[in-house]
Short mmCIF file of C-alpha atoms in Angstrom, two decimals:
data_model
loop_
_atom_site.label_atom_id
_atom_site.label_comp_id
_atom_site.label_asym_id
_atom_site.label_seq_id
_atom_site.Cartn_x
_atom_site.Cartn_y
_atom_site.Cartn_z
CA MET E 1104 27.49 109.68 94.99
CA ILE E 1105 24.91 108.96 92.28
CA LYS E 1106 26.34 111.78 90.16
CA GLU E 1107 29.83 110.24 90.40
CA PHE E 1108 28.43 106.84 89.47
CA LYS E 1109 26.70 108.32 86.40
CA GLU E 1110 29.96 110.00 85.33
CA PHE E 1111 31.81 106.70 85.76
CA ILE E 1112 29.25 104.76 83.72
CA ALA E 1113 29.19 107.43 81.01
CA ARG E 1114 32.89 106.94 80.32
CA GLY E 1115 33.49 105.20 77.02
CA ASN E 1116 35.64 102.40 78.43
CA VAL E 1117 32.92 101.12 80.76
CA ILE E 1118 30.32 101.11 78.01
CA ASP E 1119 32.74 99.36 75.63
CA LEU E 1120 33.44 96.76 78.30
CA ALA E 1121 29.73 96.15 78.86
CA VAL E 1122 29.13 95.72 75.13
CA GLY E 1123 32.11 93.34 74.97
CA VAL E 1124 30.72 91.23 77.80
CA ILE E 1125 27.29 91.03 76.16
CA ILE E 1126 28.77 90.08 72.78
CA GLY E 1127 31.09 87.59 74.48
CA SER E 1128 28.25 85.82 76.25
CA ALA E 1129 26.21 85.63 73.05
CA PHE E 1130 29.26 84.38 71.15
CA THR E 1131 29.89 81.75 73.84
CA ALA E 1132 26.34 80.43 73.43
CA ILE E 1133 26.84 80.14 69.67
CA VAL E 1134 30.17 78.36 70.06
CA LYS E 1135 28.72 76.00 72.68
CA SER E 1136 25.87 75.14 70.32
CA LEU E 1137 28.33 74.60 67.47
CA THR E 1138 30.39 72.26 69.62
CA ASP E 1139 27.46 70.35 71.10
CA ASN E 1140 25.38 70.04 67.94
CA LEU E 1141 27.90 69.80 65.10
CA ILE E 1142 31.45 69.04 66.21
CA ASN E 1143 30.72 66.51 68.96
CA PRO E 1144 28.52 64.34 66.73
CA LEU E 1145 31.31 64.34 64.13
CA ILE E 1146 33.84 63.25 66.74
CA GLY E 1147 31.28 60.85 68.16
CA ILE E 1148 31.07 59.06 64.81
CA PHE E 1149 34.70 58.02 65.19
CA LEU E 1150 34.47 57.25 68.92
CA GLY E 1151 31.17 55.42 68.71
CA LYS E 1152 29.46 57.83 71.11
CA VAL E 1153 27.56 60.90 69.98
CA ASP E 1154 27.61 62.82 73.28
CA LEU E 1155 31.15 63.48 74.47
CA SER E 1156 29.95 65.06 77.69
CA ASN E 1157 28.91 61.64 78.98
CA LEU E 1158 32.46 60.25 78.70
CA LYS E 1159 33.77 59.50 82.19
CA PHE E 1160 35.72 57.01 84.21
CA SER E 1161 35.63 56.11 87.87
CA ILE E 1162 38.30 55.23 90.36
CA GLY E 1163 36.76 54.15 93.61
CA ASP E 1164 34.10 56.69 94.55
CA ALA E 1165 35.60 59.43 92.37
CA THR E 1166 34.12 60.03 88.91
CA PHE E 1167 36.17 61.91 86.33
CA LYS E 1168 34.01 63.51 83.61
CA TYR E 1169 36.66 64.05 80.97
CA GLY E 1170 34.04 64.40 78.21
CA SER E 1171 32.82 67.70 79.64
CA PHE E 1172 36.43 68.82 79.85
CA LEU E 1173 36.93 67.90 76.17
CA ASN E 1174 33.86 69.98 75.29
CA ALA E 1175 35.32 72.96 77.16
CA ILE E 1176 38.66 72.56 75.35
CA ILE E 1177 36.94 72.41 71.96
CA ASN E 1178 34.90 75.52 72.83
CA PHE E 1179 38.04 77.33 73.96
CA PHE E 1180 39.98 76.56 70.78
CA ILE E 1181 37.08 77.61 68.57
CA VAL E 1182 36.75 80.92 70.42
CA VAL E 1183 40.50 81.58 70.44
CA PHE E 1184 41.02 80.75 66.76
CA ILE E 1185 38.00 82.75 65.63
CA LEU E 1186 38.96 85.73 67.79
CA VAL E 1187 42.56 85.64 66.56
CA LYS E 1188 41.33 85.51 62.97
CA ILE E 1189 38.95 88.44 63.53
CA ILE E 1190 41.60 90.50 65.33
CA ASN E 1191 44.12 89.85 62.57
CA LYS E 1192 41.62 91.01 59.94
CA VAL E 1193 40.82 94.15 61.91
CA VAL E 1194 44.47 94.98 62.48
CA LYS E 1195 45.43 94.35 58.83
CA ASN E 1196 42.53 96.43 57.51
CA GLU E 1197 43.46 99.52 59.48
CA PRO E 1198 44.82 102.17 57.13
CA GLU E 1199 48.50 102.56 57.61
CA GLU E 1200 49.64 106.00 58.49
CA PRO E 1201 52.49 107.24 56.36
CA GLU E 1202 55.68 107.11 58.32
CA GLU E 1203 57.56 110.30 58.70
CA GLU E 1204 61.06 110.10 57.38
CA GLU E 1205 63.61 110.29 60.12
CA VAL E 1206 65.98 113.11 59.40
CA ASP E 1207 69.56 112.23 60.10
CA VAL E 1208 71.09 115.33 61.67
CA SER E 1209 74.61 114.54 60.46
CA ALA E 1210 73.35 114.08 56.89
CA GLN E 1211 71.55 117.40 57.12
CA TYR E 1212 74.75 119.14 58.28
CA LEU E 1213 76.73 117.51 55.49
CA GLU E 1214 74.21 118.77 52.93
CA GLU E 1215 74.50 122.30 54.34
CA ILE E 1216 78.32 122.13 54.19
CA ARG E 1217 78.10 120.87 50.58
CA ASP E 1218 75.83 123.74 49.63
CA LEU E 1219 78.15 126.27 51.30
CA LEU E 1220 81.16 124.83 49.48
CA LYS E 1221 79.30 125.07 46.16
CA GLU E 1222 78.51 128.72 46.86
CA GLN E 1223 82.13 129.46 47.74
CA ALA E 1224 83.37 127.72 44.61
CA LYS E 1225 81.12 129.93 42.47
CA LYS E 1226 82.72 133.12 43.89
#
């Protein structure tokens, strides 16, 4: 059982996934810091409050913390836009493989017939 587990872990996809998760968690911490320490104070200047996470309203006993939700939305959009930008750069920078010309069979037959007719005309 341990041998099978080692073979499973040694596969490239599992290792790539683990690296992706580690990078993703580190990237999330950076984006959260960017949102909390730079973007929220900028937005807070216009709203009159520096910390958006404290924005809330209450109805009866229920408290709705919409500021924390706004922080999550800002984090999400930063991550999505940055990831899309990175993916687009990676995809555009890949060397394009030369496309093989598709050979039209009917055109090939017509060329052969033309060549045969030229040979017959020479005789």
